[in-house]
CSV table of N, CA and C in Angstrom, one decimal:
chain,number,residue,atom,x,y,z
A,1,MET,N,7.5,-53.8,33.7
A,1,MET,CA,8.2,-54.9,33.2
A,1,MET,C,8.7,-54.2,31.6
A,2,LYS,N,8.1,-53.4,31.3
A,2,LYS,CA,8.4,-52.6,29.9
A,2,LYS,C,9.7,-51.6,30.2
A,3,ILE,N,9.6,-51.0,31.3
A,3,ILE,CA,10.7,-50.2,31.7
A,3,ILE,C,12.1,-51.0,31.6
A,4,ILE,N,12.0,-52.1,32.4
A,4,ILE,CA,13.3,-53.0,32.5
A,4,ILE,C,13.6,-53.6,31.1
A,5,SER,N,12.8,-54.1,30.1
A,5,SER,CA,13.2,-54.4,28.8
A,5,SER,C,13.6,-53.3,28.0
A,6,GLY,N,13.1,-52.1,28.2
A,6,GLY,CA,13.7,-50.9,27.6
A,6,GLY,C,15.1,-50.5,27.8
A,7,ILE,N,15.3,-50.5,29.0
A,7,ILE,CA,16.8,-50.2,29.7
A,7,ILE,C,17.7,-51.3,29.2
A,8,ILE,N,17.3,-52.8,29.3
A,8,ILE,CA,18.2,-53.6,28.8
A,8,ILE,C,18.5,-53.5,27.3
A,9,LYS,N,17.5,-52.9,26.6
A,9,LYS,CA,17.7,-52.9,24.9
A,9,LYS,C,18.6,-51.7,24.9
A,10,ILE,N,18.4,-50.5,25.6
A,10,ILE,CA,19.0,-49.5,25.5
A,10,ILE,C,20.6,-49.7,25.8
A,11,LEU,N,21.0,-50.7,26.7
A,11,LEU,CA,22.2,-51.1,27.2
A,11,LEU,C,22.8,-51.7,26.2
A,12,ILE,N,22.2,-52.8,25.6
A,12,ILE,CA,22.6,-53.7,24.5
A,12,ILE,C,23.0,-52.7,23.3
A,13,LEU,N,22.2,-51.7,22.8
A,13,LEU,CA,22.6,-50.8,21.9
A,13,LEU,C,23.8,-49.9,22.1
A,14,LEU,N,23.9,-49.4,23.5
A,14,LEU,CA,25.2,-48.7,23.7
A,14,LEU,C,26.4,-49.8,23.7
A,15,VAL,N,26.3,-50.9,24.0
A,15,VAL,CA,27.4,-51.9,23.9
A,15,VAL,C,27.9,-51.8,22.6
A,16,PHE,N,26.8,-52.2,21.5
A,16,PHE,CA,27.2,-52.2,20.2
A,16,PHE,C,27.6,-51.0,19.5
A,17,LEU,N,27.1,-49.9,20.0
A,17,LEU,CA,27.8,-48.6,19.4
A,17,LEU,C,29.1,-48.5,19.9
A,18,VAL,N,29.7,-49.0,21.2
A,18,VAL,CA,30.9,-48.6,21.4
A,18,VAL,C,31.7,-49.6,20.6
A,19,LEU,N,31.4,-50.7,20.5
A,19,LEU,CA,32.1,-51.8,19.7
A,19,LEU,C,32.4,-51.3,18.5
A,20,ALA,N,31.3,-50.6,17.7
A,20,ALA,CA,31.3,-50.2,16.3
A,20,ALA,C,32.2,-48.9,16.2
A,21,LEU,N,32.1,-48.1,17.5
A,21,LEU,CA,33.2,-46.9,17.2
A,21,LEU,C,34.7,-47.4,17.7
A,22,SER,N,34.8,-48.5,18.2
A,22,SER,CA,36.2,-48.8,18.7
A,22,SER,C,36.8,-49.6,17.7
A,23,ASN,N,35.9,-50.2,16.6
A,23,ASN,CA,36.6,-51.1,15.6
A,23,ASN,C,36.3,-50.4,14.3
A,24,THR,N,37.0,-49.2,14.2
A,24,THR,CA,37.0,-48.5,12.9
A,24,THR,C,38.2,-49.0,12.0
A,25,GLN,N,39.3,-49.6,12.5
A,25,GLN,CA,40.3,-49.9,11.8
A,25,GLN,C,39.8,-50.8,10.2
A,26,THR,N,40.7,-50.4,9.4
A,26,THR,CA,40.5,-51.1,8.2
A,26,THR,C,41.1,-52.5,8.1
A,27,VAL,N,40.2,-53.5,7.4
A,27,VAL,CA,40.7,-54.8,7.3
A,27,VAL,C,40.6,-55.1,5.8
A,28,GLN,N,41.4,-56.1,5.4
A,28,GLN,CA,41.2,-56.6,4.0
A,28,GLN,C,40.3,-57.7,4.1
A,29,PHE,N,39.3,-57.6,3.1
A,29,PHE,CA,38.2,-58.5,2.9
A,29,PHE,C,38.2,-58.8,1.5
A,30,PHE,N,38.4,-60.2,1.3
A,30,PHE,CA,38.5,-60.9,0.2
A,30,PHE,C,37.2,-61.7,-0.4
A,31,TYR,N,36.4,-60.9,-1.2
A,31,TYR,CA,35.3,-61.4,-2.0
A,31,TYR,C,35.4,-62.3,-2.8
A,32,LEU,N,36.3,-62.2,-3.6
A,32,LEU,CA,37.0,-63.2,-4.6
A,32,LEU,C,38.4,-63.5,-4.5
A,33,PRO,N,38.7,-64.7,-4.9
A,33,PRO,CA,40.4,-64.8,-4.7
A,33,PRO,C,41.0,-63.8,-5.4
A,34,ALA,N,42.0,-63.2,-4.7
A,34,ALA,CA,43.0,-62.3,-5.1
A,34,ALA,C,42.4,-61.0,-5.5
A,35,GLN,N,41.1,-60.5,-4.8
A,35,GLN,CA,40.5,-59.3,-4.9
A,35,GLN,C,40.1,-58.8,-3.5
A,36,PRO,N,41.1,-58.3,-3.1
A,36,PRO,CA,41.0,-57.6,-1.6
A,36,PRO,C,40.1,-56.3,-1.7
A,37,LEU,N,39.5,-56.2,-0.5
A,37,LEU,CA,38.7,-55.0,-0.5
A,37,LEU,C,39.1,-54.3,0.9
A,38,GLU,N,39.4,-53.0,0.9
A,38,GLU,CA,39.7,-52.4,2.2
A,38,GLU,C,38.3,-51.9,3.0
A,39,LEU,N,37.8,-52.5,4.0
A,39,LEU,CA,36.7,-52.1,4.8
A,39,LEU,C,37.0,-51.8,6.2
A,40,PRO,N,36.1,-51.1,7.0
A,40,PRO,CA,36.3,-51.1,8.2
A,40,PRO,C,35.8,-52.4,8.8
A,41,LEU,N,36.3,-52.7,10.0
A,41,LEU,CA,36.0,-54.0,10.6
A,41,LEU,C,34.5,-54.0,11.0
A,42,ILE,N,34.0,-53.1,11.5
A,42,ILE,CA,32.6,-53.1,11.8
A,42,ILE,C,31.8,-53.2,10.7
A,43,VAL,N,32.1,-52.9,9.4
A,43,VAL,CA,31.1,-53.2,8.0
A,43,VAL,C,31.3,-54.6,7.8
A,44,VAL,N,32.4,-55.1,8.0
A,44,VAL,CA,32.7,-56.6,7.8
A,44,VAL,C,31.7,-57.4,8.7
A,45,LEU,N,31.9,-57.1,10.0
A,45,LEU,CA,30.9,-57.8,11.0
A,45,LEU,C,29.6,-57.7,10.9
A,46,PHE,N,29.2,-56.6,10.4
A,46,PHE,CA,27.7,-56.3,10.2
A,46,PHE,C,27.3,-57.0,9.0
A,47,GLY,N,28.0,-56.9,7.9
A,47,GLY,CA,27.7,-57.6,6.9
A,47,GLY,C,27.4,-59.1,7.0
A,48,ALA,N,28.5,-59.7,8.0
A,48,ALA,CA,28.4,-61.0,8.3
A,48,ALA,C,27.2,-61.2,9.0
A,49,PHE,N,26.8,-60.3,9.8
A,49,PHE,CA,25.5,-60.6,10.6
A,49,PHE,C,24.2,-60.7,9.9
A,50,VAL,N,24.1,-59.5,8.8
A,50,VAL,CA,23.1,-59.6,7.8
A,50,VAL,C,23.1,-61.0,7.0
A,51,ILE,N,24.3,-61.2,6.6
A,51,ILE,CA,24.4,-62.5,5.5
A,51,ILE,C,23.6,-63.8,6.4
A,52,GLY,N,24.0,-63.8,7.7
A,52,GLY,CA,23.5,-65.0,8.4
A,52,GLY,C,22.3,-65.0,8.9
A,53,ALA,N,21.7,-63.6,9.1
A,53,ALA,CA,20.3,-63.6,9.2
A,53,ALA,C,19.3,-63.9,8.1
A,54,VAL,N,20.0,-63.4,6.8
A,54,VAL,CA,19.3,-63.9,5.6
A,54,VAL,C,19.2,-65.2,5.4
A,55,PHE,N,20.3,-65.9,5.6
A,55,PHE,CA,20.3,-67.6,5.6
A,55,PHE,C,19.5,-68.1,6.6
A,56,GLY,N,19.5,-67.6,7.7
A,56,GLY,CA,18.6,-68.0,8.8
A,56,GLY,C,17.1,-68.1,8.4
A,57,LEU,N,16.6,-66.9,7.8
A,57,LEU,CA,15.4,-66.8,7.1
A,57,LEU,C,15.0,-67.7,6.2
A,58,PHE,N,16.0,-68.0,5.3
A,58,PHE,CA,15.7,-69.1,4.3
A,58,PHE,C,15.7,-70.4,5.0
A,59,ALA,N,16.4,-70.6,5.9
A,59,ALA,CA,16.1,-72.1,6.5
A,59,ALA,C,15.0,-72.3,7.2
A,60,LEU,N,14.3,-71.1,7.6
A,60,LEU,CA,13.0,-71.2,8.4
A,60,LEU,C,12.0,-71.2,7.5
A,61,PHE,N,12.1,-70.9,6.2
A,61,PHE,CA,10.9,-70.6,5.3
A,61,PHE,C,10.2,-71.9,5.0
A,62,GLY,N,10.8,-72.9,4.7
A,62,GLY,CA,9.8,-74.0,4.6
A,62,GLY,C,9.3,-74.4,5.6
A,63,ARG,N,9.7,-74.3,6.8
A,63,ARG,CA,8.9,-74.9,8.0
A,63,ARG,C,8.0,-73.8,8.2
A,64,LEU,N,7.9,-72.6,7.8
A,64,LEU,CA,7.1,-71.6,8.1
A,64,LEU,C,5.8,-71.8,6.9
A,65,MET,N,6.3,-72.2,5.8
A,65,MET,CA,5.2,-72.5,4.7
A,65,MET,C,4.4,-73.7,5.3
A,66,THR,N,5.3,-74.8,5.9
A,66,THR,CA,4.5,-76.1,6.4
A,66,THR,C,3.4,-75.8,7.4
A,67,LEU,N,3.9,-75.0,8.2
A,67,LEU,CA,2.9,-74.7,9.5
A,67,LEU,C,2.0,-73.5,9.0
A,68,ARG,N,2.0,-73.0,7.9
A,68,ARG,CA,0.9,-71.9,7.4
A,68,ARG,C,0.0,-72.8,6.7
A,69,SER,N,0.4,-73.9,5.9
A,69,SER,CA,-0.7,-74.6,5.3
A,69,SER,C,-1.3,-75.5,6.3
A,70,GLU,N,-0.8,-76.0,7.3
A,70,GLU,CA,-1.3,-76.8,8.3
A,70,GLU,C,-2.5,-75.9,9.2
A,71,ASN,N,-2.0,-74.8,9.3
A,71,ASN,CA,-3.0,-73.8,9.9
A,71,ASN,C,-4.2,-73.6,9.1
A,72,ASN,N,-4.0,-73.5,7.9
A,72,ASN,CA,-5.2,-73.1,7.2
A,72,ASN,C,-6.1,-74.5,7.1
A,73,ARG,N,-5.6,-75.6,6.9
A,73,ARG,CA,-6.2,-76.8,6.9
A,73,ARG,C,-7.0,-77.0,8.3
A,74,LEU,N,-6.5,-76.7,9.4
A,74,LEU,CA,-7.1,-76.8,10.6
A,74,LEU,C,-8.3,-75.7,10.6
A,75,ARG,N,-8.2,-74.6,10.2
A,75,ARG,CA,-9.2,-73.5,10.3
A,75,ARG,C,-10.2,-74.0,9.4
A,76,SER,N,-10.1,-74.5,8.1
A,76,SER,CA,-11.3,-75.1,7.3
A,76,SER,C,-11.8,-76.1,8.0
A,77,GLU,N,-11.2,-77.1,8.9
A,77,GLU,CA,-11.7,-78.2,9.7
A,77,GLU,C,-12.8,-77.6,10.7
A,78,VAL,N,-12.4,-76.6,11.3
A,78,VAL,CA,-13.1,-76.0,12.4
A,78,VAL,C,-14.2,-75.4,11.7
A,79,LYS,N,-14.1,-74.4,10.6
A,79,LYS,CA,-15.3,-74.0,9.9
A,79,LYS,C,-16.3,-75.2,9.4
A,80,LYS,N,-15.9,-76.0,9.0
A,80,LYS,CA,-16.8,-77.3,8.6
A,80,LYS,C,-17.5,-77.9,9.7
A,81,SER,N,-16.7,-78.1,10.9
A,81,SER,CA,-17.6,-78.8,12.0
A,81,SER,C,-18.4,-77.6,12.6
A,82,ALA,N,-18.1,-76.2,12.6
A,82,ALA,CA,-18.9,-75.4,12.9
A,82,ALA,C,-20.4,-75.5,12.1
A,83,ARG,N,-20.1,-75.5,10.9
A,83,ARG,CA,-21.3,-75.6,10.1
A,83,ARG,C,-22.2,-76.9,10.3
A,84,ILE,N,-21.5,-77.9,10.5
A,84,ILE,CA,-22.2,-79.2,11.0
A,84,ILE,C,-23.0,-79.2,12.2
A,85,THR,N,-22.4,-78.6,13.2
A,85,THR,CA,-23.0,-78.4,14.3
A,85,THR,C,-24.3,-77.3,14.5
A,86,GLU,N,-24.1,-76.6,13.5
A,86,GLU,CA,-25.2,-75.5,13.4
A,86,GLU,C,-26.4,-76.1,12.6
A,87,GLN,N,-26.3,-77.0,11.6
A,87,GLN,CA,-27.3,-77.7,11.0
A,87,GLN,C,-27.8,-78.8,12.0
A,88,ASP,N,-26.9,-79.4,12.8
A,88,ASP,CA,-27.8,-80.1,13.9
A,88,ASP,C,-28.4,-79.6,14.8
A,89,LEU,N,-28.1,-78.3,15.0
A,89,LEU,CA,-28.9,-77.8,16.3
A,89,LEU,C,-30.1,-77.1,15.6
A,90,ILE,N,-30.5,-76.9,14.5
A,90,ILE,CA,-31.4,-76.5,13.6
A,90,ILE,C,-32.8,-77.5,13.8
A,91,VAL,N,-33.8,-77.2,14.3
A,91,VAL,CA,-34.7,-78.2,14.4
A,91,VAL,C,-36.0,-77.6,13.9
A,92,PRO,N,-36.6,-78.6,12.9
A,92,PRO,CA,-37.5,-78.0,11.9
A,92,PRO,C,-38.6,-78.0,12.7
A,93,THR,N,-39.4,-76.8,12.3
A,93,THR,CA,-40.5,-76.4,12.9
A,93,THR,C,-41.7,-77.1,12.4
A,94,ALA,N,-42.7,-77.7,13.1
A,94,ALA,CA,-44.2,-78.4,12.5
A,94,ALA,C,-44.9,-77.1,12.4
A,95,PRO,N,-45.9,-77.3,11.4
A,95,PRO,CA,-46.8,-76.2,11.0
A,95,PRO,C,-47.8,-75.9,12.1
A,96,VAL,N,-48.0,-74.9,12.8
A,96,VAL,CA,-49.0,-74.8,13.8
A,96,VAL,C,-50.3,-74.8,13.4
A,97,ALA,N,-51.3,-75.6,13.7
A,97,ALA,CA,-52.7,-75.7,13.5
A,97,ALA,C,-53.4,-74.5,14.0
A,98,PRO,N,-54.3,-74.0,13.4
A,98,PRO,CA,-55.1,-73.0,14.1
A,98,PRO,C,-55.9,-73.3,15.1
A,99,ALA,N,-55.9,-72.4,16.2
A,99,ALA,CA,-56.3,-72.8,17.5
A,99,ALA,C,-58.1,-72.9,17.3
A,100,ALA,N,-58.6,-73.8,18.0
A,100,ALA,CA,-59.8,-73.9,18.0
A,100,ALA,C,-60.8,-72.7,18.6
A,101,PRO,N,-61.8,-72.1,18.3
A,101,PRO,CA,-62.3,-71.1,18.9
A,101,PRO,C,-62.7,-71.4,20.4
A,102,SER,N,-62.4,-70.8,21.4
A,102,SER,CA,-62.8,-71.1,22.8
A,102,SER,C,-64.3,-70.7,23.0
A,103,VAL,N,-64.8,-71.9,23.5
A,103,VAL,CA,-66.5,-71.9,24.0
A,103,VAL,C,-66.3,-72.2,25.4
A,104,PRO,N,-67.3,-71.1,26.0
A,104,PRO,CA,-67.6,-71.3,27.5
A,104,PRO,C,-68.1,-72.6,27.7
A,105,ALA,N,-67.8,-73.0,28.9
A,105,ALA,CA,-68.2,-74.3,29.5
A,105,ALA,C,-69.8,-74.4,29.5
A,106,SER,N,-70.5,-73.2,29.7
A,106,SER,CA,-71.9,-73.5,29.9
A,106,SER,C,-72.5,-73.6,28.5
A,107,ALA,N,-71.8,-73.3,27.4
A,107,ALA,CA,-72.4,-73.6,26.1
A,107,ALA,C,-72.2,-74.9,25.6
A,108,LEU,N,-71.1,-75.8,26.5
A,108,LEU,CA,-70.9,-77.2,26.0
A,108,LEU,C,-72.1,-78.0,26.2
A,109,PRO,N,-72.4,-79.1,25.4
A,109,PRO,CA,-73.6,-79.9,25.6
A,109,PRO,C,-73.3,-80.8,26.9
A,110,SER,N,-74.1,-80.7,27.8
A,110,SER,CA,-73.7,-81.7,28.9
A,110,SER,C,-74.1,-83.1,28.5
A,111,GLU,N,-73.4,-83.9,29.2
A,111,GLU,CA,-73.6,-85.3,29.1
A,111,GLU,C,-74.5,-85.8,29.9
A,112,ARG,N,-75.3,-86.8,29.5
A,112,ARG,CA,-76.6,-87.4,30.0
A,112,ARG,C,-76.2,-88.7,30.5
A,113,LYS,N,-76.7,-89.1,31.8
A,113,LYS,CA,-76.3,-90.4,32.2
A,113,LYS,C,-77.7,-91.2,32.0
A,114,GLU,N,-77.4,-92.5,31.6
A,114,GLU,CA,-78.8,-93.0,31.3
A,114,GLU,C,-78.8,-94.4,31.9
């Protein structure tokens, strides 16, 4: 599967490279009114792509921060729950009384029936 995805990526790169090499004619780019700039077409297209990607990242930034804070909140809840569970599982141990010395049965006083 990695080989197939690698081949597809190389093909896409080659297509973009062919487009870049075939679009070298210069065009007028107006960055301010009445301020033209002569640039190759591929530079203008690449610039538009980069600006669009930056605006897309800014648009997603708010959602990313919301998801990150929710993730941190849920992690702290899980840690708190794990601490409570550990405390519930710990059973207090009663002090062990020292064992009585063992005495053979023959040394015990026998019961008399009257």
